[in-house]
Amino acid sequence: MVDSPKSKTVELICQEHQISPGTFYKWKESFGIQNNEDKKRLRGLEKANEQLKKMFVELELEKRVISDALEIRGASGL
C-alpha cells in the first residue's frame, strides 16, 4: 500500500483499495513504523544502503580502469 495524503480519511483509503477498516489497521500495525527505535533502525539501514551504493560505484570504476589498462597493455604487446 502506498502512503496516502493526510487529507484522505481511513474510510476513503479503504474504499479505494477495497479493504475493510479493520484490515487497514491490522496492516498499519504490522507494517507501519511504530516507534522511535524503528525509525532509528530504518535511518541506519538507509545510511548503510547509501554507503554500499557508493562503494559499489567506486569498485565498478576501479574495475573499469583496471580492465582498460589490461586491454591497452595487451594491445601494445607488453
PDB file of C-alpha atoms in Angstrom:
ATOM      1  CA  MET A   1       0.000   0.000   0.000  1.00  0.00           C
ATOM      2  CA  VAL A   2       1.278   3.450  -0.886  1.00  0.00           C
ATOM      3  CA  ASP A   3       1.244   6.269   1.649  1.00  0.00           C
ATOM      4  CA  SER A   4      -1.805   8.421   1.134  1.00  0.00           C
ATOM      5  CA  PRO A   5      -2.027  12.170   1.542  1.00  0.00           C
ATOM      6  CA  LYS A   6      -3.009  13.201   5.055  1.00  0.00           C
ATOM      7  CA  SER A   7      -6.197  14.769   3.692  1.00  0.00           C
ATOM      8  CA  LYS A   8      -7.670  11.335   2.925  1.00  0.00           C
ATOM      9  CA  THR A   9      -9.698   9.565   5.563  1.00  0.00           C
ATOM     10  CA  VAL A  10      -9.242   5.925   6.508  1.00  0.00           C
ATOM     11  CA  GLU A  11     -12.677   5.211   5.084  1.00  0.00           C
ATOM     12  CA  LEU A  12     -11.776   6.724   1.713  1.00  0.00           C
ATOM     13  CA  ILE A  13      -8.471   4.852   1.568  1.00  0.00           C
ATOM     14  CA  CYS A  14     -10.266   1.599   2.420  1.00  0.00           C
ATOM     15  CA  GLN A  15     -12.870   2.185  -0.286  1.00  0.00           C
ATOM     16  CA  GLU A  16     -10.182   2.917  -2.887  1.00  0.00           C
ATOM     17  CA  HIS A  17      -8.332  -0.301  -2.053  1.00  0.00           C
ATOM     18  CA  GLN A  18     -11.456  -2.350  -1.365  1.00  0.00           C
ATOM     19  CA  ILE A  19     -10.427  -3.344   2.141  1.00  0.00           C
ATOM     20  CA  SER A  20     -12.137  -3.050   5.493  1.00  0.00           C
ATOM     21  CA  PRO A  21     -11.034  -0.525   8.121  1.00  0.00           C
ATOM     22  CA  GLY A  22     -10.109  -3.497  10.319  1.00  0.00           C
ATOM     23  CA  THR A  23      -7.725  -4.778   7.647  1.00  0.00           C
ATOM     24  CA  PHE A  24      -6.277  -1.294   7.242  1.00  0.00           C
ATOM     25  CA  TYR A  25      -5.479  -1.026  10.944  1.00  0.00           C
ATOM     26  CA  LYS A  26      -4.054  -4.575  11.069  1.00  0.00           C
ATOM     27  CA  TRP A  27      -1.772  -3.768   8.127  1.00  0.00           C
ATOM     28  CA  LYS A  28      -0.823  -0.460   9.669  1.00  0.00           C
ATOM     29  CA  GLU A  29       0.139  -2.229  12.892  1.00  0.00           C
ATOM     30  CA  SER A  30       2.035  -4.976  11.073  1.00  0.00           C
ATOM     31  CA  PHE A  31       3.873  -2.872   8.515  1.00  0.00           C
ATOM     32  CA  GLY A  32       3.914   0.634   9.935  1.00  0.00           C
ATOM     33  CA  ILE A  33       6.790   2.166  11.837  1.00  0.00           C
ATOM     34  CA  GLN A  34       5.538   2.285  15.372  1.00  0.00           C
ATOM     35  CA  ASN A  35       8.216   3.888  17.499  1.00  0.00           C
ATOM     36  CA  ASN A  36      11.420   5.889  17.523  1.00  0.00           C
ATOM     37  CA  GLU A  37      13.531   2.728  17.771  1.00  0.00           C
ATOM     38  CA  ASP A  38      12.087   1.516  14.459  1.00  0.00           C
ATOM     39  CA  LYS A  39      12.688   4.931  12.893  1.00  0.00           C
ATOM     40  CA  LYS A  40      16.310   4.976  14.096  1.00  0.00           C
ATOM     41  CA  ARG A  41      16.866   1.464  12.765  1.00  0.00           C
ATOM     42  CA  LEU A  42      15.370   2.426   9.404  1.00  0.00           C
ATOM     43  CA  ARG A  43      17.571   5.532   9.168  1.00  0.00           C
ATOM     44  CA  GLY A  44      20.617   3.404   9.977  1.00  0.00           C
ATOM     45  CA  LEU A  45      19.707   0.890   7.284  1.00  0.00           C
ATOM     46  CA  GLU A  46      19.134   3.668   4.756  1.00  0.00           C
ATOM     47  CA  LYS A  47      22.528   5.191   5.596  1.00  0.00           C
ATOM     48  CA  ALA A  48      24.249   1.807   5.272  1.00  0.00           C
ATOM     49  CA  ASN A  49      22.495   1.258   1.941  1.00  0.00           C
ATOM     50  CA  GLU A  50      23.755   4.597   0.615  1.00  0.00           C
ATOM     51  CA  GLN A  51      27.304   3.757   1.725  1.00  0.00           C
ATOM     52  CA  LEU A  52      27.115   0.387  -0.017  1.00  0.00           C
ATOM     53  CA  LYS A  53      25.860   2.031  -3.204  1.00  0.00           C
ATOM     54  CA  LYS A  54      28.824   4.437  -3.152  1.00  0.00           C
ATOM     55  CA  MET A  55      31.246   1.564  -2.558  1.00  0.00           C
ATOM     56  CA  PHE A  56      29.716  -0.324  -5.463  1.00  0.00           C
ATOM     57  CA  VAL A  57      30.169   2.635  -7.811  1.00  0.00           C
ATOM     58  CA  GLU A  58      33.781   3.090  -6.697  1.00  0.00           C
ATOM     59  CA  LEU A  59      34.542  -0.605  -7.223  1.00  0.00           C
ATOM     60  CA  GLU A  60      32.919  -0.554 -10.656  1.00  0.00           C
ATOM     61  CA  LEU A  61      35.091   2.422 -11.626  1.00  0.00           C
ATOM     62  CA  GLU A  62      38.225   0.673 -10.335  1.00  0.00           C
ATOM     63  CA  LYS A  63      37.292  -2.449 -12.268  1.00  0.00           C
ATOM     64  CA  ARG A  64      36.801  -0.433 -15.445  1.00  0.00           C
ATOM     65  CA  VAL A  65      40.164   1.337 -15.048  1.00  0.00           C
ATOM     66  CA  ILE A  66      41.977  -1.962 -14.444  1.00  0.00           C
ATOM     67  CA  SER A  67      40.164  -3.595 -17.334  1.00  0.00           C
ATOM     68  CA  ASP A  68      41.030  -0.737 -19.671  1.00  0.00           C
ATOM     69  CA  ALA A  69      44.665  -0.786 -18.526  1.00  0.00           C
ATOM     70  CA  LEU A  70      44.932  -4.523 -19.151  1.00  0.00           C
ATOM     71  CA  GLU A  71      43.333  -4.110 -22.551  1.00  0.00           C
ATOM     72  CA  ILE A  72      45.797  -1.368 -23.517  1.00  0.00           C
ATOM     73  CA  ARG A  73      48.713  -3.387 -22.159  1.00  0.00           C
ATOM     74  CA  GLY A  74      47.595  -6.438 -24.130  1.00  0.00           C
ATOM     75  CA  ALA A  75      47.158  -4.413 -27.311  1.00  0.00           C
ATOM     76  CA  SER A  76      50.652  -2.951 -27.025  1.00  0.00           C
ATOM     77  CA  GLY A  77      52.193  -6.408 -26.762  1.00  0.00           C
ATOM     78  CA  LEU A  78      53.831  -5.973 -23.347  1.00  0.00           C
TER      79      LEU A  78
END
